[in-house]
PDB file of C-alpha atoms in Angstrom:
ATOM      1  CA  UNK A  15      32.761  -3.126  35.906  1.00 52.00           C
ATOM      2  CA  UNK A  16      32.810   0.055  38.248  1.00 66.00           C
ATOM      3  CA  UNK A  17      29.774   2.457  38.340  1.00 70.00           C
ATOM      4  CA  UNK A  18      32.148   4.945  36.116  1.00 78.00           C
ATOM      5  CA  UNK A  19      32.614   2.676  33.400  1.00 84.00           C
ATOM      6  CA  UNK A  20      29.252   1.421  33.122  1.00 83.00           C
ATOM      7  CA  UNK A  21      27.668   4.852  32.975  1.00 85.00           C
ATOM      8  CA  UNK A  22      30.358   5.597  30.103  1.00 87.00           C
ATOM      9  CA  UNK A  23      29.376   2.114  28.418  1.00 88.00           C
ATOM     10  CA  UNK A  24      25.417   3.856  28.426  1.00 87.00           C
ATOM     11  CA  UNK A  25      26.224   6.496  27.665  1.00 92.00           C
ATOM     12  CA  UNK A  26      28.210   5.756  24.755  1.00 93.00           C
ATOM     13  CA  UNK A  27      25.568   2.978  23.869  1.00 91.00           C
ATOM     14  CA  UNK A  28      23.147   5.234  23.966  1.00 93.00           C
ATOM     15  CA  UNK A  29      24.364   8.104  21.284  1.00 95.00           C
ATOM     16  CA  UNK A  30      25.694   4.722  19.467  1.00 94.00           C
ATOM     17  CA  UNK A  31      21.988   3.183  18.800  1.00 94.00           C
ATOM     18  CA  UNK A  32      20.825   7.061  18.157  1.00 95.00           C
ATOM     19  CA  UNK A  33      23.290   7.628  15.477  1.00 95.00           C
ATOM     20  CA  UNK A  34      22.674   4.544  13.534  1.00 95.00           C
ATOM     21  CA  UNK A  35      18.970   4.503  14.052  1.00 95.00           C
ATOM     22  CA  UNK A  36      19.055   8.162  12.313  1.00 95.00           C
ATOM     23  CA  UNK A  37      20.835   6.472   9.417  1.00 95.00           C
ATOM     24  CA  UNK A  38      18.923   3.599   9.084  1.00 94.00           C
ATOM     25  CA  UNK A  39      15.652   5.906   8.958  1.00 95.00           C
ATOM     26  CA  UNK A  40      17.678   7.734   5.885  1.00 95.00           C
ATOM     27  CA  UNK A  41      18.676   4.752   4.654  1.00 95.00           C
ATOM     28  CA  UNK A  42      15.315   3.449   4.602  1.00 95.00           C
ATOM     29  CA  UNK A  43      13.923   6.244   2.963  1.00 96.00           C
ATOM     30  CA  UNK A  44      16.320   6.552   0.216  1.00 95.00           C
ATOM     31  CA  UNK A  45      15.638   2.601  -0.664  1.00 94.00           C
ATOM     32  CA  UNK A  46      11.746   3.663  -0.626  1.00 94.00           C
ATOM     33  CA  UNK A  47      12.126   6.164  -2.954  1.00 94.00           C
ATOM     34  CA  UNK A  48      14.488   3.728  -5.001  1.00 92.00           C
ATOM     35  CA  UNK A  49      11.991   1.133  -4.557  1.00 92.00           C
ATOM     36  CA  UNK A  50       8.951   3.003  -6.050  1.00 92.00           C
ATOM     37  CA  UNK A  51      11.359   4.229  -8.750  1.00 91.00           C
ATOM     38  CA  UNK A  52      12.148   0.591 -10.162  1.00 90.00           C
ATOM     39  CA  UNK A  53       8.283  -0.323  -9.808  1.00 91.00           C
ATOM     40  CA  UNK A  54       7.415   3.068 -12.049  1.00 92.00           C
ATOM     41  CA  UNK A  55       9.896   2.384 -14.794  1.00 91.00           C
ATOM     42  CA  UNK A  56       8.650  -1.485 -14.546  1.00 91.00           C
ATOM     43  CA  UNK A  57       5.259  -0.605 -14.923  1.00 93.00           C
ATOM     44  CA  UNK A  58       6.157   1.872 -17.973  1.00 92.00           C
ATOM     45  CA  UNK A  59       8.076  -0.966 -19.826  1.00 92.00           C
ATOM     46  CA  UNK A  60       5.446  -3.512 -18.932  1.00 93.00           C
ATOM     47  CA  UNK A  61       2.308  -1.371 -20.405  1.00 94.00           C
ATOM     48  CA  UNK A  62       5.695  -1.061 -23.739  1.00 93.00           C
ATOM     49  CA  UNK A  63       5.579  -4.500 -23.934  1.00 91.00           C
ATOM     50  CA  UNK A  64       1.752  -4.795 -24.176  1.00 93.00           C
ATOM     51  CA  UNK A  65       1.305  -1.803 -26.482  1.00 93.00           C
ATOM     52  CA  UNK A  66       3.519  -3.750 -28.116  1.00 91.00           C
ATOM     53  CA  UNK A  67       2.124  -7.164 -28.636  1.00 91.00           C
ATOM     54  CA  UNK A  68      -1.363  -5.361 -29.273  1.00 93.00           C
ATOM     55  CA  UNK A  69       0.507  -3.767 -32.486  1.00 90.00           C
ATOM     56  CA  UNK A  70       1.565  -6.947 -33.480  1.00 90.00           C
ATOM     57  CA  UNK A  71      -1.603  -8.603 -33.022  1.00 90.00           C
ATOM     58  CA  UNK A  72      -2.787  -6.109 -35.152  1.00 91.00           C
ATOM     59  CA  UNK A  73      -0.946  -5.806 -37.775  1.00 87.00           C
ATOM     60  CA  UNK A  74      -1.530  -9.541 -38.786  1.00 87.00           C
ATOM     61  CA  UNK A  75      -5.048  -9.777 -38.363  1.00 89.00           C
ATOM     62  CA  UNK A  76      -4.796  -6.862 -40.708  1.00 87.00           C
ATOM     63  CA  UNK A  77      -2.451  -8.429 -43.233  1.00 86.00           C
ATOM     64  CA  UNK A  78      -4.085 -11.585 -42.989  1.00 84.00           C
ATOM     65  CA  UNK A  79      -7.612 -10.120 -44.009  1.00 84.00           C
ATOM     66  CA  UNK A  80      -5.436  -8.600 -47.233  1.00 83.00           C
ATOM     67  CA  UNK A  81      -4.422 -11.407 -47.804  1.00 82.00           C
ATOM     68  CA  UNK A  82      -7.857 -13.417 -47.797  1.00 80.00           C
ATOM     69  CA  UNK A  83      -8.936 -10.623 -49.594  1.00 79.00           C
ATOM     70  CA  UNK A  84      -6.689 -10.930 -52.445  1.00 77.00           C
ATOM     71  CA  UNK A  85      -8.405 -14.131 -54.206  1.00 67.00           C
ATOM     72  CA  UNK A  86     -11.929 -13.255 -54.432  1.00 69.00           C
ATOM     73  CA  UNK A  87     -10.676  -9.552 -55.613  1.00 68.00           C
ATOM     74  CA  UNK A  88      -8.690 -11.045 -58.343  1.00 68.00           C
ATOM     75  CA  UNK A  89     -11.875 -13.279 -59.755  1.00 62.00           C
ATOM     76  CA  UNK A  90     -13.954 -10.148 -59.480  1.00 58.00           C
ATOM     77  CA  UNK A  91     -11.570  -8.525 -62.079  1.00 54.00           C
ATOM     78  CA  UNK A  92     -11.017 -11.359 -64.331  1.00 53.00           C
ATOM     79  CA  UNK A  93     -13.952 -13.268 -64.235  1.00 53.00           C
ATOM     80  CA  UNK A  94     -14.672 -17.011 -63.563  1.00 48.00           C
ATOM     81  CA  UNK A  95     -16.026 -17.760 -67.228  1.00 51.00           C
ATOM     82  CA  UNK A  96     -13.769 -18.611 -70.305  1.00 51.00           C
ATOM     83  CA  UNK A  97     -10.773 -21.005 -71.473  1.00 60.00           C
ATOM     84  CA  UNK A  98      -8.020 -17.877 -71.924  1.00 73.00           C
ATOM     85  CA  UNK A  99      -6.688 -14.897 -69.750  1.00 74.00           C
ATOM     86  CA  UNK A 100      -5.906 -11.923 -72.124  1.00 78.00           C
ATOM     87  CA  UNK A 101      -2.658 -10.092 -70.988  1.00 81.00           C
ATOM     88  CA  UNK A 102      -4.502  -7.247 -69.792  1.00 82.00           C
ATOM     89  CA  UNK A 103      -6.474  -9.740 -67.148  1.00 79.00           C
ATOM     90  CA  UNK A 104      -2.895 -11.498 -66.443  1.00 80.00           C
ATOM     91  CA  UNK A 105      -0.960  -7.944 -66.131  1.00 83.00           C
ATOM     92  CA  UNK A 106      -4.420  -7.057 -63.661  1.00 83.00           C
ATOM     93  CA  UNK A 107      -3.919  -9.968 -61.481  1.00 81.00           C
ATOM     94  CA  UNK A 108       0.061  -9.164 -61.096  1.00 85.00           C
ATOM     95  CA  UNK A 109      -0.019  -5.495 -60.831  1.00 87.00           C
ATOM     96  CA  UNK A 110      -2.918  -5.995 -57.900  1.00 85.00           C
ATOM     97  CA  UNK A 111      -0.824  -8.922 -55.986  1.00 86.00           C
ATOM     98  CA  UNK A 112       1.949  -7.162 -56.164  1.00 89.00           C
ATOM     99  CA  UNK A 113       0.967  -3.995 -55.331  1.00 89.00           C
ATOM    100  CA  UNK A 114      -1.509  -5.994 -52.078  1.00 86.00           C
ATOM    101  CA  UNK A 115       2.171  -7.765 -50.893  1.00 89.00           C
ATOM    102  CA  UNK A 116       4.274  -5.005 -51.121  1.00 90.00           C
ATOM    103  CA  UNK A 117       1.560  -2.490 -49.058  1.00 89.00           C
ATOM    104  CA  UNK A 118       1.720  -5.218 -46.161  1.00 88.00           C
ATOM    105  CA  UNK A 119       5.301  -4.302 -44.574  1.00 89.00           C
ATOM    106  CA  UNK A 120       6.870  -5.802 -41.649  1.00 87.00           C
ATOM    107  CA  UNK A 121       9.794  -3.875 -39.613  1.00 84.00           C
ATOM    108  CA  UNK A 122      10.360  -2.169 -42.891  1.00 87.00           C
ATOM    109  CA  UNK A 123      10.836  -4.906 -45.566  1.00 87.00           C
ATOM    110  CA  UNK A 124       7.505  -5.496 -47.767  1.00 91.00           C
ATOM    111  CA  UNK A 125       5.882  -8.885 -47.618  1.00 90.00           C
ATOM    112  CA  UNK A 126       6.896  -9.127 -51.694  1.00 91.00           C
ATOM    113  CA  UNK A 127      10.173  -9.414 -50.963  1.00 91.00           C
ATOM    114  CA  UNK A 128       9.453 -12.768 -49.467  1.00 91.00           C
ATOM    115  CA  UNK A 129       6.988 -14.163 -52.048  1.00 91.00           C
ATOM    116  CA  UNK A 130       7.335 -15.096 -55.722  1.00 91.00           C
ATOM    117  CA  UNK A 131       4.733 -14.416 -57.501  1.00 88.00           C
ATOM    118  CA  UNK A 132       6.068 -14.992 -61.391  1.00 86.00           C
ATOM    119  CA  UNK A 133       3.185 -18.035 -61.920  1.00 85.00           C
ATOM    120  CA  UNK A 134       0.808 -15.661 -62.363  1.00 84.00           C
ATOM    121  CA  UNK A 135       2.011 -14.383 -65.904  1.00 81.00           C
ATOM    122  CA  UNK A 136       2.068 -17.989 -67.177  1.00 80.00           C
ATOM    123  CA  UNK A 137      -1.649 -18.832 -66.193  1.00 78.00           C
ATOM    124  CA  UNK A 138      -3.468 -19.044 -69.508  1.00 81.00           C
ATOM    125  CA  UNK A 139      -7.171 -19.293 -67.727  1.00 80.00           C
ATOM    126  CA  UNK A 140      -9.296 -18.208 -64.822  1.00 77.00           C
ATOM    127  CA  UNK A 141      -8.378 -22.069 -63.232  1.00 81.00           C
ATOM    128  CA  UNK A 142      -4.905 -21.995 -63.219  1.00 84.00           C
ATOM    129  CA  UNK A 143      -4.646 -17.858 -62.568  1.00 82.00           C
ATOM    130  CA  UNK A 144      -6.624 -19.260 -59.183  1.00 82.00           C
ATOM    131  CA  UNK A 145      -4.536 -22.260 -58.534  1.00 85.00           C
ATOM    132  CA  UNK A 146      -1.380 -19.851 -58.648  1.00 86.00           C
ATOM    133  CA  UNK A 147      -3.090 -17.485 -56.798  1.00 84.00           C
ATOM    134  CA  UNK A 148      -3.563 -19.872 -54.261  1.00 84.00           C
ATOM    135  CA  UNK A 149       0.126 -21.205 -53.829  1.00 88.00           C
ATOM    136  CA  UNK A 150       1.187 -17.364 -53.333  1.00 88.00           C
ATOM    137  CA  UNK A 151      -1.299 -16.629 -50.712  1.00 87.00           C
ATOM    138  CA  UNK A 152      -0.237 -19.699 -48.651  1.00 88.00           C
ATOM    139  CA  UNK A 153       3.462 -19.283 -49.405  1.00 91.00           C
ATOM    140  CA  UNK A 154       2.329 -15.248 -48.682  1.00 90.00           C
ATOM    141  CA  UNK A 155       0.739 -16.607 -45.100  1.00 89.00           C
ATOM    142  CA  UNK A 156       3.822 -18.493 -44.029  1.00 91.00           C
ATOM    143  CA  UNK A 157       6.258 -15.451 -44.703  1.00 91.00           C
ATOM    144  CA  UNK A 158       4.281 -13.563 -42.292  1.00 90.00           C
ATOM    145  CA  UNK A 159       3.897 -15.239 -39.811  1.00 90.00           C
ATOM    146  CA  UNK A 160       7.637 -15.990 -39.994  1.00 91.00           C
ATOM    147  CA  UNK A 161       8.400 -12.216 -40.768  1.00 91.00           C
ATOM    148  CA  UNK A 162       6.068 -11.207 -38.193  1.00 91.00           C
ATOM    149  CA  UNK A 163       7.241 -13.657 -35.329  1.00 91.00           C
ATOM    150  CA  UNK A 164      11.420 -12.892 -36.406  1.00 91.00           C
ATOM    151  CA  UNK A 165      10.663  -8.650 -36.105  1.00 91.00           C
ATOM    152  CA  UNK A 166       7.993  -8.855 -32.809  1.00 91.00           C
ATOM    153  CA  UNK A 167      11.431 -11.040 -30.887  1.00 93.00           C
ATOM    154  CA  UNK A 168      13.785  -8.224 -32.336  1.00 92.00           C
ATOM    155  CA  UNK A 169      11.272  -5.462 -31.142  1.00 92.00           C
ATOM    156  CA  UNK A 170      10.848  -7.050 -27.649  1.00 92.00           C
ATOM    157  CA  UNK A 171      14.902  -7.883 -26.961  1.00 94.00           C
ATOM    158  CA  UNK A 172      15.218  -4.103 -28.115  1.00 93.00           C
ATOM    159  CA  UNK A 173      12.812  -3.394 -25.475  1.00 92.00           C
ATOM    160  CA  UNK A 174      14.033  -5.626 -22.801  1.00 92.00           C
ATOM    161  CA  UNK A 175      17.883  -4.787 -23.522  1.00 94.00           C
ATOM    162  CA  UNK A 176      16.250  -1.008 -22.851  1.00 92.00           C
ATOM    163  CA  UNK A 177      14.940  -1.535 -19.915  1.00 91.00           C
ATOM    164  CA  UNK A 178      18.251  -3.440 -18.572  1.00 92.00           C
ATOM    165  CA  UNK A 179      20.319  -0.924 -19.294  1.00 93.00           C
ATOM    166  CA  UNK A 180      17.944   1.583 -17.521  1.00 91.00           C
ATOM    167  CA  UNK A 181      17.166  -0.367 -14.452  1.00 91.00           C
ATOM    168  CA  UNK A 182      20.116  -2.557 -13.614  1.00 92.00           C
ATOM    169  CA  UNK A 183      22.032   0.961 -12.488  1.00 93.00           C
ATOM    170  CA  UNK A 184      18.966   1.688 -10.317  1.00 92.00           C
ATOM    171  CA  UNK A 185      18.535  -1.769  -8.865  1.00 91.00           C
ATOM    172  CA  UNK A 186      21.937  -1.924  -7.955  1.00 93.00           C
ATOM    173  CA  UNK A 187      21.628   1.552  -6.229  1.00 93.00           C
ATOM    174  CA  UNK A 188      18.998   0.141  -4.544  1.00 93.00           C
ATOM    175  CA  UNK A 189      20.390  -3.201  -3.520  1.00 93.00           C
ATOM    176  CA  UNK A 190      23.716  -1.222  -2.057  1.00 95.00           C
ATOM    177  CA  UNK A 191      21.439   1.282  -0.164  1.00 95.00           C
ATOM    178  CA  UNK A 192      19.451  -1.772   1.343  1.00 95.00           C
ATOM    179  CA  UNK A 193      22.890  -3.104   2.625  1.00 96.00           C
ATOM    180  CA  UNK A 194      23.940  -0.510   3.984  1.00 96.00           C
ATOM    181  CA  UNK A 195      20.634   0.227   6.304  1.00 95.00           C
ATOM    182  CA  UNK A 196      20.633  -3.827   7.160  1.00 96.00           C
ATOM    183  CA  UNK A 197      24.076  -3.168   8.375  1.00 96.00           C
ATOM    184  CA  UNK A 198      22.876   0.062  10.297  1.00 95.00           C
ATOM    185  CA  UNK A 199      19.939  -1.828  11.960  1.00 95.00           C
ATOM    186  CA  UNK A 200      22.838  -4.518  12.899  1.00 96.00           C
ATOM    187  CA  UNK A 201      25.030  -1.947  14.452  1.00 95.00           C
ATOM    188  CA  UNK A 202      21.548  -0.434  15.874  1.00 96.00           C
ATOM    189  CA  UNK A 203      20.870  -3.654  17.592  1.00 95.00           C
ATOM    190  CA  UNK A 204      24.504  -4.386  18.795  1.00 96.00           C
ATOM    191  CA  UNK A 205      24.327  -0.779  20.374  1.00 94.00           C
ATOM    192  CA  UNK A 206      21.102  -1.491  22.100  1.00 94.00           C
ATOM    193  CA  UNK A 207      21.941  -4.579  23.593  1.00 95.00           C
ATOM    194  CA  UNK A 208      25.474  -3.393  25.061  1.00 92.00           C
ATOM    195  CA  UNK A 209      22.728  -0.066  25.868  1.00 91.00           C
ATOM    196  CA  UNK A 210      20.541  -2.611  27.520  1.00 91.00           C
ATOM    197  CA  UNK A 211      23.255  -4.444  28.988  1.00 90.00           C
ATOM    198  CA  UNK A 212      25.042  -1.483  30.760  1.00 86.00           C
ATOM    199  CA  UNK A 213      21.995   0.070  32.155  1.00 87.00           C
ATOM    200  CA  UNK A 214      21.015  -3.499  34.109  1.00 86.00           C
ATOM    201  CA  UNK A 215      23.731  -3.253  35.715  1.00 84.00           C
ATOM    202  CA  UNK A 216      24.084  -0.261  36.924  1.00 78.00           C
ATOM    203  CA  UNK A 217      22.225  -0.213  39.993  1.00 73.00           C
ATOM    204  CA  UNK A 218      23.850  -3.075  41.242  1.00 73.00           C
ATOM    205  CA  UNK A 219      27.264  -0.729  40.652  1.00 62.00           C
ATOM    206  CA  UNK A 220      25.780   2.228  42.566  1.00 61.00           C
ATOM    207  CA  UNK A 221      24.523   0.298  45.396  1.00 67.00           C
ATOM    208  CA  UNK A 222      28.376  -1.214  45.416  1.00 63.00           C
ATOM    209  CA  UNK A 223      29.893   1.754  45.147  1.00 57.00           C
ATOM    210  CA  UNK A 224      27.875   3.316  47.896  1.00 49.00           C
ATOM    211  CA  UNK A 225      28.815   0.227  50.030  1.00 47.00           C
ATOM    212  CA  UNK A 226      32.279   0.937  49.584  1.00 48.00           C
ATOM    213  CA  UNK A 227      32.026   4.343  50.749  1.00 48.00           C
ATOM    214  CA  UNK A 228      30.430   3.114  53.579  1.00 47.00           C
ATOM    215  CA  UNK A 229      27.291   5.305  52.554  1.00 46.00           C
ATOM    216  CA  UNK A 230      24.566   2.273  52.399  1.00 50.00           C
TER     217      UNK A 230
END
């Protein structure tokens, strides 16, 4: 290749690797900023999902204290002693349990609404008002766990479908930005080596030009 080409080849090489190394350097910045955009929003719906699980955790340590709370307040009222409930005790008993379940709600839908708790106007003393009592506050136990377990899963898809929809757009962004600057540091590289190439070679093409001017 004659000294004129090769100094075109440079040339061109030259403003070839400086126009794609100023795009990778934009490219680059705009995937930072893309980058630390995706690592805020994860971090926001990561301290969600803990705030989350802490409410959860919360709310049934706090329902299950009502609930161990509900026997011994029931006893209180109607007393351990004697062979008969009157109605007043039994009507006590139900109005309390019912009113105790259906304060403990769970994604909007009362702990009540899961329990039966009709044995407790049939018990005719103190024994079986506690052995009823009993039943409902296991059955009462089960239900919320269940309820408790079926609405935190609901919460957390809701949270984790929210936080698809939000980042996939941005990750994608991100991913097609990142292609784009790996293809501009390939063209970068291409340019540098034909760059590279062209300006090894040139002073062997000057000193053969020069010979065949008869000027060396």
């Amino acid at each position: 290749m004659g000294f004129l080409l090769l100094q075109y080849e440079y040339q061109r090489a030259s403003r070839e690797v400086s126009v794609h190394q100023r795009a990778g350097i934009r490219l680059d910045n705009q995937v930072t900023r893309y980058t630390k955009r995706v690592e805020k929003m994860q971090s926001v719906f990561e301290k969600n999902k803990s705030k989350l699980e802490n409410q959860f955790t919360t709310l049934q340590n706090n329902s299950a204290a009502a609930l161990s709370n509900i026997s011994s307040q029931i006893a209180l009222g109607t007393g351990t002693q004697g062979q008969a409930l009157t109605d007043a005790q039994r009507q006590m008993a139900y109005g309390y349990i019912q009113g105790q379940l259906g304060n403990i709600v769970i994604g909007g839908v009362p702990l009540l609404a899961f329990v039966n708790i009709g044995s407790i106007s049939s018990a005719n003393d103190p024994s079986s008002l506690m052995t009823a009592l009993n039943t409902i506050t296991t059955s009462a136990r089960t239900a919320l766990s269940n309820l408790i377990t079926m609405v935190k899963e609901a919460e957390t898809d809701k949270l984790e479908a929210q936080q698809d929809a939000q980042l996939t757009p941005i990750a994608e962004k991100e991913a097609d930005l990142q292609a784009e600057k790996d293809l501009e540091d390939t063209l970068c590289t291409m340019w540098e080596q034909r760059r590279d190439n062209a300006k090894q070679k040139l002073p062997d093409a000057i000193q053969n030009g020069m010979a065949a001017y008869g000027i060396k």
